[in-house]
């Protein structure tokens, strides 16, 4: 088996496999820790997490490195605005990022290098670039990359020289202000920024005077040191990072080290709100906490953010979140129908079945697995799972058949990072009309009128209530 993924560089779907050795070297540009990550950021991180999970189920060993951007204009500006030192400030937001990741059931990466911890490596990289005439220092003690010295510049984003000159801002929203620094060309970008009063205490000594690294340089240095200087297999980020950030990473790394930087480029399309990218600068964002405070579970948020193709923009809506909650309930009912056959309890389902086990034959669920490994088509995969659920396979399975379907289903849930039967959903007293509906459903079920009991269950779900059957009755859970 193999996993395939669209590669921005070649503009085609390619098989993913380690180009040397037995582990796939995967680097992701991580969060800028100057506030809580929003769910747009998490769309990108969750898609990357889902890919790691799919690779694991496929049997591929992944070395996943995702950095912490704790040193850039935004962390420096915001920490000072709040009167905090940079390290105290970024540690706080890194910890918040980690707790959000855990709530969203994301696997921890193999390593999480921080920019501040790599300044000597960054200085070393700049020295190499100057030595090879790919960079030059200016009178004010800044250093720039000489874009004209690298003939392949623009190959990833396929921008030509003329288009490059008209790009006046980068994807971090930082304006390339040609007047501010003494650059040879408007496309040259800063590797080292000389100390400015607004940097406060955040400056480091260097051969060119006090200052700090440019944002693009940081990832090149962290990639080089995290992967011992090897060419990496895969590099990921939101689509906004393709130009100039990733283009600049390639230029710096290839010019300094004289070897290919990365084989395969993986970009995620944006989470949108009413036609605009969700972003801090536009103020149209939701954080995990915002949505949890409205009663949505982190699992429903994960489901929403991964359920459409990563190459297509996803429009954020509350209807979508409601639909995800009821989709999760359907998945739970499906698992329950199989568990009823094996005589196992739902509380043991995650530990027993949701594993990275490599399944040889996914049986009826094969289409769902194929969709994941063929360019991470999460939408088609979930569609295929619901197709199988619709045919009620449990009805014709014996205990052994149900067990093997549970194993296949569990591996798919692992790959998608979906955990069922989480207990964090709100337990509140059900109002009288809901209790009346639930009693009517129970009576219909007892008299074996399953069409009616199913219809009443759906009606309850639409109202936000999930019925869990027990031996001698039922309980009700509020989900929205
Ligand atoms: P930042 O914390 O701004 O450095 O961004 C972290 C990651 O989130 C990067 O890979 C960005 O490209 C990505 N990102 C930012 N906004 C969005 C969005 N609205 N949808 C998807 N990914 C995003
Ligand atoms: Zn980066």
Tab-separated table of C-alpha atoms and ligand atoms in Angstrom:
chain	number	residue	atom	x	y	z
A	1	UNK	CA	0.000	0.000	0.000
A	2	UNK	CA	1.065	3.575	-0.311
A	3	UNK	CA	-0.089	7.088	0.481
A	4	UNK	CA	-0.379	9.655	-2.277
A	5	UNK	CA	-0.540	13.405	-1.914
A	6	UNK	CA	-0.735	16.444	-4.153
A	7	UNK	CA	2.612	18.199	-4.450
A	8	UNK	CA	2.556	21.955	-5.012
A	9	UNK	CA	5.986	21.876	-6.614
A	10	UNK	CA	5.158	19.461	-9.447
A	11	UNK	CA	1.421	20.336	-9.423
A	12	UNK	CA	0.616	16.623	-9.408
A	13	UNK	CA	-0.299	13.802	-7.050
A	14	UNK	CA	2.798	11.856	-6.019
A	15	UNK	CA	3.464	8.815	-3.869
A	16	UNK	CA	4.859	9.669	-0.455
A	17	UNK	CA	7.761	7.595	0.699
A	18	UNK	CA	11.062	8.333	2.452
A	19	UNK	CA	13.596	9.242	-0.242
A	20	UNK	CA	16.315	7.682	1.902
A	21	UNK	CA	16.253	5.568	5.040
A	22	UNK	CA	13.048	4.326	6.576
A	23	UNK	CA	11.403	7.424	8.013
A	24	UNK	CA	9.513	10.135	6.233
A	25	UNK	CA	10.943	13.535	7.169
A	26	UNK	CA	8.002	15.919	7.506
A	27	UNK	CA	8.363	19.560	8.585
A	28	UNK	CA	5.447	21.896	9.272
A	29	UNK	CA	5.608	25.623	9.856
A	30	UNK	CA	4.165	25.889	13.343
A	31	UNK	CA	2.084	28.468	15.200
A	32	UNK	CA	3.147	32.023	15.880
A	33	UNK	CA	2.585	32.109	19.621
A	34	UNK	CA	1.294	35.621	20.288
A	35	UNK	CA	-2.293	34.697	21.180
A	36	UNK	CA	-4.578	31.691	20.893
A	37	UNK	CA	-4.482	29.853	17.574
A	38	UNK	CA	-7.783	30.245	15.708
A	39	UNK	CA	-9.651	27.385	14.086
A	40	UNK	CA	-8.301	28.438	10.658
A	41	UNK	CA	-4.786	27.696	11.948
A	42	UNK	CA	-6.149	24.465	13.340
A	43	UNK	CA	-7.589	23.475	9.984
A	44	UNK	CA	-4.018	23.373	8.667
A	45	UNK	CA	-2.587	21.659	11.767
A	46	UNK	CA	-5.407	19.093	11.873
A	47	UNK	CA	-4.988	18.209	8.210
A	48	UNK	CA	-1.259	17.695	8.845
A	49	UNK	CA	-2.079	15.582	11.899
A	50	UNK	CA	-4.526	13.510	9.856
A	51	UNK	CA	-1.869	12.884	7.218
A	52	UNK	CA	0.569	11.676	9.918
A	53	UNK	CA	-2.119	9.341	11.207
A	54	UNK	CA	-2.899	7.982	7.724
A	55	UNK	CA	0.818	7.353	7.166
A	56	UNK	CA	1.028	5.505	10.480
A	57	UNK	CA	-1.928	3.273	9.648
A	58	UNK	CA	-0.271	2.672	6.278
A	59	UNK	CA	2.831	1.481	8.144
A	60	UNK	CA	5.102	4.434	7.298
A	61	UNK	CA	7.332	5.791	10.052
A	62	UNK	CA	7.071	9.597	10.186
A	63	UNK	CA	9.496	12.051	11.755
A	64	UNK	CA	7.139	14.978	12.211
A	65	UNK	CA	8.729	18.270	13.220
A	66	UNK	CA	6.572	21.348	13.807
A	67	UNK	CA	8.279	24.480	15.041
A	68	UNK	CA	7.121	27.134	17.468
A	69	UNK	CA	7.464	30.632	16.005
A	70	UNK	CA	8.288	32.546	19.153
A	71	UNK	CA	10.376	35.261	17.518
A	72	UNK	CA	8.924	37.570	14.904
A	73	UNK	CA	7.394	41.032	14.602
A	74	UNK	CA	4.120	39.850	16.143
A	75	UNK	CA	5.499	38.128	19.261
A	76	UNK	CA	7.865	41.040	19.888
A	77	UNK	CA	5.206	43.689	19.431
A	78	UNK	CA	2.499	41.935	21.460
A	79	UNK	CA	4.721	40.891	24.380
A	80	UNK	CA	5.832	44.489	24.772
A	81	UNK	CA	2.297	45.805	24.454
A	82	UNK	CA	1.402	43.539	27.395
A	83	UNK	CA	4.527	44.496	29.381
A	84	UNK	CA	5.878	40.928	29.426
A	85	UNK	CA	9.231	39.540	28.504
A	86	UNK	CA	9.269	37.542	25.293
A	87	UNK	CA	9.992	34.172	26.842
A	88	UNK	CA	7.309	34.437	29.552
A	89	UNK	CA	4.791	35.609	26.929
A	90	UNK	CA	5.513	32.943	24.288
A	91	UNK	CA	5.707	30.129	26.867
A	92	UNK	CA	2.187	30.989	27.977
A	93	UNK	CA	0.790	30.876	24.426
A	94	UNK	CA	2.773	27.743	23.505
A	95	UNK	CA	1.202	25.966	26.461
A	96	UNK	CA	-2.248	27.124	25.390
A	97	UNK	CA	-1.526	25.821	21.891
A	98	UNK	CA	-0.540	22.444	23.331
A	99	UNK	CA	-3.671	22.128	25.420
A	100	UNK	CA	-5.854	22.997	22.387
A	101	UNK	CA	-3.965	20.370	20.328
A	102	UNK	CA	-4.609	17.747	23.001
A	103	UNK	CA	-8.318	18.612	23.136
A	104	UNK	CA	-8.466	18.211	19.345
A	105	UNK	CA	-6.854	14.774	19.681
A	106	UNK	CA	-3.702	15.743	17.766
A	107	UNK	CA	-0.639	13.530	18.022
A	108	UNK	CA	2.402	15.254	19.506
A	109	UNK	CA	5.062	15.860	16.831
A	110	UNK	CA	8.419	14.107	17.160
A	111	UNK	CA	10.078	17.459	17.888
A	112	UNK	CA	9.010	21.089	18.329
A	113	UNK	CA	12.032	23.361	17.867
A	114	UNK	CA	11.677	26.980	18.906
A	115	UNK	CA	13.119	29.859	16.894
A	116	UNK	CA	14.717	31.592	19.889
A	117	UNK	CA	16.668	28.422	20.683
A	118	UNK	CA	18.230	28.373	17.186
A	119	UNK	CA	19.796	31.806	16.825
A	120	UNK	CA	23.410	30.501	16.597
A	121	UNK	CA	22.344	28.162	13.760
A	122	UNK	CA	20.622	31.080	12.014
A	123	UNK	CA	23.731	33.244	12.264
A	124	UNK	CA	25.756	30.369	10.884
A	125	UNK	CA	23.392	30.065	7.920
A	126	UNK	CA	23.673	33.788	7.161
A	127	UNK	CA	27.477	33.573	7.283
A	128	UNK	CA	27.415	30.759	4.722
A	129	UNK	CA	25.126	32.755	2.445
A	130	UNK	CA	27.342	35.835	2.626
A	131	UNK	CA	30.416	33.718	1.936
A	132	UNK	CA	28.766	32.288	-1.177
A	133	UNK	CA	27.657	35.777	-2.320
A	134	UNK	CA	23.970	34.939	-1.951
A	135	UNK	CA	23.603	37.556	0.771
A	136	UNK	CA	24.988	40.988	1.623
A	137	UNK	CA	25.101	43.198	4.690
A	138	UNK	CA	23.924	46.821	4.544
A	139	UNK	CA	25.306	49.837	6.372
A	140	UNK	CA	22.744	49.640	9.133
A	141	UNK	CA	23.826	46.102	10.078
A	142	UNK	CA	20.998	44.202	8.339
A	143	UNK	CA	21.633	41.313	5.960
A	144	UNK	CA	19.616	40.554	2.829
A	145	UNK	CA	19.258	37.553	0.573
A	146	UNK	CA	20.192	38.435	-3.010
A	147	UNK	CA	17.271	36.964	-4.960
A	148	UNK	CA	18.961	37.549	-8.346
A	149	UNK	CA	21.741	35.143	-7.286
A	150	UNK	CA	19.376	32.156	-7.216
A	151	UNK	CA	18.082	31.299	-10.656
A	152	UNK	CA	15.364	28.939	-9.399
A	153	UNK	CA	13.712	31.572	-7.224
A	154	UNK	CA	9.936	31.500	-7.839
A	155	UNK	CA	9.752	27.894	-9.021
A	156	UNK	CA	7.472	26.705	-6.240
A	157	UNK	CA	4.949	29.513	-6.576
A	158	UNK	CA	5.594	29.824	-10.337
A	159	UNK	CA	5.848	33.566	-10.160
A	160	UNK	CA	8.022	35.214	-12.767
A	161	UNK	CA	10.424	38.069	-12.071
A	162	UNK	CA	7.918	40.735	-13.062
A	163	UNK	CA	5.204	39.304	-10.801
A	164	UNK	CA	7.687	38.980	-7.962
A	165	UNK	CA	8.439	42.694	-8.123
A	166	UNK	CA	4.766	43.561	-7.782
A	167	UNK	CA	4.343	41.455	-4.626
A	168	UNK	CA	4.546	44.126	-1.974
A	169	UNK	CA	3.680	42.157	1.121
A	170	UNK	CA	4.334	38.706	2.418
A	171	UNK	CA	1.846	36.195	3.749
A	172	UNK	CA	2.534	37.239	7.314
A	173	UNK	CA	1.167	40.625	6.341
A	174	UNK	CA	4.543	42.285	6.690
A	175	UNK	CA	5.018	44.968	4.077
A	176	UNK	CA	8.224	44.824	2.065
A	177	UNK	CA	9.078	48.424	2.665
A	178	UNK	CA	11.802	49.246	0.150
A	179	UNK	CA	12.610	52.599	1.788
A	180	UNK	CA	13.226	51.253	5.232
A	181	UNK	CA	16.276	49.204	4.395
A	182	UNK	CA	19.056	49.618	1.941
A	183	UNK	CA	18.266	46.719	-0.357
A	184	UNK	CA	19.777	46.084	-3.782
A	185	UNK	CA	16.459	44.927	-5.151
A	186	UNK	CA	12.868	45.176	-3.989
A	187	UNK	CA	12.540	41.384	-3.993
A	188	UNK	CA	15.536	40.847	-1.672
A	189	UNK	CA	14.391	39.815	1.769
A	190	UNK	CA	15.873	40.250	5.240
A	191	UNK	CA	17.897	37.425	6.766
A	192	UNK	CA	19.054	39.518	9.695
A	193	UNK	CA	17.338	42.695	10.895
A	194	UNK	CA	19.448	45.295	12.670
A	195	UNK	CA	18.299	46.338	16.128
A	196	UNK	CA	15.493	48.917	16.211
A	197	UNK	CA	14.199	50.794	19.269
A	198	UNK	CA	10.809	49.081	18.930
A	199	UNK	CA	12.469	45.675	19.449
A	200	UNK	CA	12.982	46.547	23.140
A	201	UNK	CA	15.190	43.939	24.821
A	202	UNK	CA	14.789	41.465	21.998
A	203	UNK	CA	18.102	41.605	20.174
A	204	UNK	CA	21.111	39.314	19.869
A	205	UNK	CA	24.770	39.897	19.007
A	206	UNK	CA	25.929	38.899	15.527
A	207	UNK	CA	28.912	39.551	13.216
A	208	UNK	CA	26.835	42.394	11.686
A	209	UNK	CA	25.886	44.018	14.988
A	210	UNK	CA	22.938	43.561	17.339
A	211	UNK	CA	19.674	42.482	15.813
A	212	UNK	CA	17.405	39.539	15.228
A	213	UNK	CA	16.759	36.973	12.514
A	214	UNK	CA	14.215	37.392	9.724
A	215	UNK	CA	11.176	35.103	9.970
A	216	UNK	CA	11.921	33.099	6.794
A	217	UNK	CA	15.426	32.268	7.946
A	218	UNK	CA	14.132	30.690	11.138
A	219	UNK	CA	12.477	27.709	9.433
A	220	UNK	CA	15.503	27.035	7.204
A	221	UNK	CA	17.745	26.822	10.292
A	222	UNK	CA	15.291	24.679	12.263
A	223	UNK	CA	14.767	22.272	9.345
A	224	UNK	CA	18.520	21.904	8.919
A	225	UNK	CA	19.198	21.187	12.562
A	226	UNK	CA	16.106	18.989	13.182
A	227	UNK	CA	16.881	16.665	10.268
A	228	UNK	CA	20.688	16.671	10.568
A	229	UNK	CA	21.102	18.521	7.291
A	230	UNK	CA	19.259	15.908	5.216
A	231	UNK	CA	16.923	16.752	2.352
A	232	UNK	CA	13.427	16.436	3.784
A	233	UNK	CA	10.577	14.497	2.188
A	234	UNK	CA	7.651	16.749	2.920
A	235	UNK	CA	7.003	20.327	4.002
A	236	UNK	CA	3.598	21.645	5.010
A	237	UNK	CA	1.759	24.863	5.758
A	238	UNK	CA	-1.299	26.897	4.856
A	239	UNK	CA	-1.478	27.994	1.222
A	240	UNK	CA	-0.605	31.578	2.242
A	241	UNK	CA	2.889	30.358	3.130
A	242	UNK	CA	3.689	29.169	-0.404
A	243	UNK	CA	4.899	32.642	-1.332
A	244	UNK	CA	7.090	34.166	-0.127
A	245	UNK	CA	7.799	32.103	2.999
A	246	UNK	CA	8.382	28.693	1.432
A	247	UNK	CA	9.989	30.172	-1.655
A	248	UNK	CA	12.445	31.951	0.648
A	249	UNK	CA	13.064	28.833	2.728
A	250	UNK	CA	14.039	26.966	-0.450
A	251	UNK	CA	16.317	29.768	-1.639
A	252	UNK	CA	18.156	30.140	1.687
A	253	UNK	CA	18.551	26.417	2.286
A	254	UNK	CA	19.572	25.373	-1.216
A	255	UNK	CA	22.033	28.246	-1.617
A	256	UNK	CA	23.637	27.664	1.788
A	257	UNK	CA	23.899	23.884	1.651
A	258	UNK	CA	24.089	23.205	-2.095
A	259	UNK	CA	21.533	20.407	-2.009
A	260	UNK	CA	17.828	19.913	-2.556
A	261	UNK	CA	15.828	21.261	0.370
A	262	UNK	CA	12.577	19.340	0.131
A	263	UNK	CA	11.003	16.782	-2.196
A	264	UNK	CA	7.296	17.381	-1.754
A	265	UNK	CA	5.218	20.460	-0.817
A	266	UNK	CA	1.892	20.158	0.995
A	267	UNK	CA	-0.366	23.220	1.229
A	268	UNK	CA	-3.764	23.449	2.888
A	269	UNK	CA	-6.520	25.702	1.562
A	270	UNK	CA	-7.967	28.262	3.943
A	271	UNK	CA	-10.812	28.208	6.360
A	272	UNK	CA	-13.054	31.064	5.279
A	273	UNK	CA	-15.712	33.170	6.969
A	274	UNK	CA	-18.211	34.830	4.645
A	275	UNK	CA	-15.830	34.758	1.726
A	276	UNK	CA	-12.751	35.973	3.625
A	277	UNK	CA	-9.829	34.056	5.080
A	278	UNK	CA	-10.213	33.553	8.838
A	279	UNK	CA	-7.397	35.623	10.291
A	280	UNK	CA	-6.451	37.647	13.297
A	281	UNK	CA	-5.901	40.778	11.246
A	282	UNK	CA	-9.452	40.647	9.838
A	283	UNK	CA	-10.871	39.963	13.318
A	284	UNK	CA	-13.226	37.283	11.934
A	285	UNK	CA	-11.884	34.415	13.961
A	286	UNK	CA	-13.127	31.783	16.355
A	287	UNK	CA	-10.898	29.969	18.810
A	288	UNK	CA	-11.471	26.512	20.227
A	289	UNK	CA	-12.552	28.104	23.517
A	290	UNK	CA	-15.104	30.327	21.734
A	291	UNK	CA	-16.786	27.289	20.200
A	292	UNK	CA	-16.574	25.095	23.304
A	293	UNK	CA	-18.231	27.902	25.264
A	294	UNK	CA	-21.136	27.625	22.824
A	295	UNK	CA	-21.472	23.921	23.693
A	296	UNK	CA	-19.646	22.349	20.728
A	297	UNK	CA	-17.306	19.514	21.560
A	298	UNK	CA	-13.658	19.597	20.372
A	299	UNK	CA	-14.413	16.368	18.490
A	300	UNK	CA	-17.195	18.067	16.510
A	301	UNK	CA	-14.768	20.906	15.747
A	302	UNK	CA	-12.113	18.442	14.591
A	303	UNK	CA	-14.706	16.657	12.467
A	304	UNK	CA	-15.791	19.932	10.842
A	305	UNK	CA	-12.243	21.063	10.064
A	306	UNK	CA	-11.089	17.803	8.499
A	307	UNK	CA	-14.276	16.719	6.783
A	308	UNK	CA	-13.765	18.490	3.465
A	309	UNK	CA	-10.938	18.128	0.984
A	310	UNK	CA	-7.822	19.962	2.194
A	311	UNK	CA	-7.303	21.455	-1.258
A	312	UNK	CA	-10.618	23.266	-1.150
A	313	UNK	CA	-11.469	26.273	0.925
A	314	UNK	CA	-13.885	25.473	3.721
A	315	UNK	CA	-16.559	27.917	4.713
A	316	UNK	CA	-17.089	28.026	8.465
A	317	UNK	CA	-20.747	27.830	9.587
A	318	UNK	CA	-22.530	26.870	12.782
A	319	UNK	CA	-24.809	24.616	10.724
A	320	UNK	CA	-21.684	22.703	9.716
A	321	UNK	CA	-20.762	22.238	13.387
A	322	UNK	CA	-24.257	20.976	14.222
A	323	UNK	CA	-24.075	18.551	11.301
A	324	UNK	CA	-20.704	17.287	12.596
A	325	UNK	CA	-22.165	16.625	16.022
A	326	UNK	CA	-24.937	14.532	14.569
A	327	UNK	CA	-22.490	12.754	12.203
A	328	UNK	CA	-20.438	11.756	15.265
A	329	UNK	CA	-23.579	10.395	16.918
A	330	UNK	CA	-24.267	8.326	13.792
A	331	UNK	CA	-20.732	6.926	13.949
A	332	UNK	CA	-21.326	6.042	17.602
A	333	UNK	CA	-24.581	4.269	16.785
A	334	UNK	CA	-22.822	2.304	14.057
A	335	UNK	CA	-20.071	1.239	16.466
A	336	UNK	CA	-22.780	0.341	18.980
A	337	UNK	CA	-24.588	-1.872	16.455
A	338	UNK	CA	-21.351	-3.828	15.948
A	339	UNK	CA	-20.490	-3.873	19.670
A	340	UNK	CA	-23.943	-5.322	20.378
A	341	UNK	CA	-22.906	-8.265	18.186
A	342	UNK	CA	-19.585	-8.821	19.941
A	343	UNK	CA	-20.979	-8.221	23.406
A	344	UNK	CA	-18.373	-5.536	24.198
A	345	UNK	CA	-18.987	-2.247	26.002
A	346	UNK	CA	-18.771	1.111	24.275
A	347	UNK	CA	-16.502	2.419	27.051
A	348	UNK	CA	-13.821	-0.008	25.857
A	349	UNK	CA	-14.256	0.779	22.156
A	350	UNK	CA	-11.500	3.433	21.793
A	351	UNK	CA	-8.852	1.456	23.657
A	352	UNK	CA	-9.673	-1.820	21.908
A	353	UNK	CA	-10.287	-0.780	18.337
A	354	UNK	CA	-9.087	2.784	17.637
A	355	UNK	CA	-5.452	1.962	16.949
A	356	UNK	CA	-2.823	2.574	14.269
A	357	UNK	CA	-3.014	-1.096	13.379
A	358	UNK	CA	-2.222	-1.710	9.705
A	359	UNK	CA	-5.240	-3.550	8.344
A	360	UNK	CA	-4.658	-5.771	5.311
A	361	UNK	CA	-8.262	-5.940	4.221
A	362	UNK	CA	-10.678	-3.172	5.141
A	363	UNK	CA	-13.558	-5.262	3.771
A	364	UNK	CA	-16.687	-3.193	3.138
A	365	UNK	CA	-14.770	-0.145	4.370
A	366	UNK	CA	-12.003	-0.461	1.752
A	367	UNK	CA	-13.257	2.538	-0.226
A	368	UNK	CA	-13.045	4.717	2.867
A	369	UNK	CA	-9.408	3.740	3.410
A	370	UNK	CA	-8.497	4.143	-0.258
A	371	UNK	CA	-9.932	7.655	-0.253
A	372	UNK	CA	-7.656	8.588	2.656
A	373	UNK	CA	-4.505	7.212	1.136
A	374	UNK	CA	-5.295	8.654	-2.281
A	375	UNK	CA	-4.571	12.319	-1.662
A	376	UNK	CA	-6.142	12.502	1.788
A	377	UNK	CA	-9.694	12.709	0.508
A	378	UNK	CA	-11.355	12.942	3.905
A	379	UNK	CA	-14.697	13.976	2.416
A	380	UNK	CA	-14.872	10.888	0.191
A	381	UNK	CA	-13.689	8.705	3.044
A	382	UNK	CA	-16.433	9.878	5.394
A	383	UNK	CA	-18.931	9.569	2.520
A	384	UNK	CA	-17.883	5.951	2.018
A	385	UNK	CA	-18.188	5.224	5.760
A	386	UNK	CA	-21.720	6.635	5.822
A	387	UNK	CA	-22.557	4.616	2.697
A	388	UNK	CA	-21.625	1.442	4.571
A	389	UNK	CA	-23.508	2.561	7.690
A	390	UNK	CA	-26.604	3.143	5.562
A	391	UNK	CA	-26.621	-0.495	4.477
A	392	UNK	CA	-26.798	-1.618	8.134
A	393	UNK	CA	-24.093	-4.285	7.851
A	394	UNK	CA	-24.388	-5.335	11.511
A	395	UNK	CA	-27.717	-6.981	10.743
A	396	UNK	CA	-26.045	-9.760	8.755
A	397	UNK	CA	-22.796	-10.157	10.715
A	398	UNK	CA	-21.911	-12.706	13.354
A	399	UNK	CA	-19.622	-11.804	16.277
A	400	UNK	CA	-16.398	-12.524	14.359
A	401	UNK	CA	-17.565	-10.541	11.314
A	402	UNK	CA	-18.572	-7.642	13.586
A	403	UNK	CA	-15.168	-7.766	15.284
A	404	UNK	CA	-13.256	-7.513	12.022
A	405	UNK	CA	-15.470	-4.641	10.871
A	406	UNK	CA	-14.839	-2.920	14.217
A	407	UNK	CA	-11.101	-3.289	13.638
A	408	UNK	CA	-11.314	-1.723	10.177
A	409	UNK	CA	-13.642	1.013	11.425
A	410	UNK	CA	-11.349	1.656	14.411
A	411	UNK	CA	-8.309	2.071	12.152
A	412	UNK	CA	-10.218	4.552	10.015
A	413	UNK	CA	-11.252	6.508	13.101
A	414	UNK	CA	-7.627	6.494	14.245
A	415	UNK	CA	-6.532	7.821	10.844
A	416	UNK	CA	-9.147	10.563	11.027
A	417	UNK	CA	-8.295	11.264	14.666
A	418	UNK	CA	-11.938	10.870	15.681
A	419	UNK	CA	-12.640	9.612	19.170
A	420	UNK	CA	-16.157	8.423	19.902
A	421	UNK	CA	-17.876	8.158	23.272
A	422	UNK	CA	-16.121	11.160	24.747
A	423	UNK	CA	-17.637	12.116	28.082
A	424	UNK	CA	-17.129	15.848	27.799
A	425	UNK	CA	-20.542	16.491	26.229
A	426	UNK	CA	-22.815	18.547	28.361
A	427	UNK	CA	-25.058	16.667	30.763
A	428	UNK	CA	-28.033	18.864	31.509
A	429	UNK	CA	-31.582	18.039	32.531
A	430	UNK	CA	-33.749	17.353	29.522
A	431	UNK	CA	-36.876	19.493	29.132
A	432	UNK	CA	-40.308	17.805	29.314
A	433	UNK	CA	-40.950	17.728	25.520
A	434	UNK	CA	-37.613	15.962	24.955
A	435	UNK	CA	-38.341	13.406	27.675
A	436	UNK	CA	-41.763	12.772	26.090
A	437	UNK	CA	-40.138	12.151	22.679
A	438	UNK	CA	-37.523	9.854	24.222
A	439	UNK	CA	-40.210	7.877	26.074
A	440	UNK	CA	-42.184	7.501	22.825
A	441	UNK	CA	-39.025	6.237	21.105
A	442	UNK	CA	-38.369	3.742	23.876
A	443	UNK	CA	-41.958	2.460	23.670
A	444	UNK	CA	-41.666	2.119	19.859
A	445	UNK	CA	-38.430	0.190	20.273
A	446	UNK	CA	-39.957	-2.133	22.875
A	447	UNK	CA	-42.839	-2.896	20.517
A	448	UNK	CA	-40.257	-3.523	17.752
A	449	UNK	CA	-41.507	-0.622	15.600
A	450	UNK	CA	-37.921	0.192	14.589
A	451	UNK	CA	-38.857	2.596	11.804
A	452	UNK	CA	-40.703	4.740	14.295
A	453	UNK	CA	-38.023	4.468	16.974
A	454	UNK	CA	-35.328	5.452	14.440
A	455	UNK	CA	-37.380	8.399	13.227
A	456	UNK	CA	-37.869	9.604	16.797
A	457	UNK	CA	-34.144	9.194	17.478
A	458	UNK	CA	-33.390	11.395	14.451
A	459	UNK	CA	-35.902	13.969	15.650
A	460	UNK	CA	-34.171	14.078	19.036
A	461	UNK	CA	-30.778	14.467	17.356
A	462	UNK	CA	-32.063	17.363	15.331
A	463	UNK	CA	-33.061	18.993	18.597
A	464	UNK	CA	-29.555	18.388	19.946
A	465	UNK	CA	-30.235	15.288	22.066
A	466	UNK	CA	-28.655	11.868	21.750
A	467	UNK	CA	-30.295	8.789	23.266
A	468	UNK	CA	-28.027	6.097	24.638
A	469	UNK	CA	-29.786	2.804	25.204
A	470	UNK	CA	-28.970	0.793	28.256
A	471	UNK	CA	-30.188	-2.591	29.389
A	472	UNK	CA	-33.383	-1.434	31.096
A	473	UNK	CA	-33.879	2.030	29.727
A	474	UNK	CA	-32.010	4.959	28.209
A	475	UNK	CA	-30.212	8.157	29.073
A	476	UNK	CA	-30.148	11.448	27.234
A	477	UNK	CA	-27.100	13.527	26.366
A	478	UNK	CA	-27.174	17.130	25.229
A	479	UNK	CA	-24.802	17.797	22.325
A	480	UNK	CA	-25.472	21.313	21.089
B	1	LIG	P1	0.559	31.408	12.069
B	1	LIG	O1	0.273	31.077	13.509
B	1	LIG	O2	-0.044	32.697	11.606
B	1	LIG	O3	2.042	31.338	11.796
B	1	LIG	O4	-0.124	30.291	11.182
B	1	LIG	C1	-0.028	28.919	11.483
B	1	LIG	C2	-0.542	28.104	10.313
B	1	LIG	O5	-1.943	28.372	10.076
B	1	LIG	C3	0.170	28.394	8.984
B	1	LIG	O6	0.423	27.168	8.315
B	1	LIG	C4	-0.851	29.218	8.215
B	1	LIG	O7	-0.677	29.114	6.824
B	1	LIG	C5	-2.142	28.588	8.670
B	1	LIG	N1	-3.353	29.420	8.518
B	1	LIG	C6	-3.518	30.722	8.854
B	1	LIG	N2	-4.793	31.135	8.601
B	1	LIG	C7	-5.450	30.057	8.098
B	1	LIG	C8	-6.797	29.830	7.644
B	1	LIG	N3	-7.726	30.783	7.683
B	1	LIG	N4	-7.102	28.587	7.180
B	1	LIG	C9	-6.167	27.592	7.151
B	1	LIG	N5	-4.893	27.745	7.576
B	1	LIG	C10	-4.532	28.961	8.041
B	2	LIG	ZN1	8.209	28.072	7.957
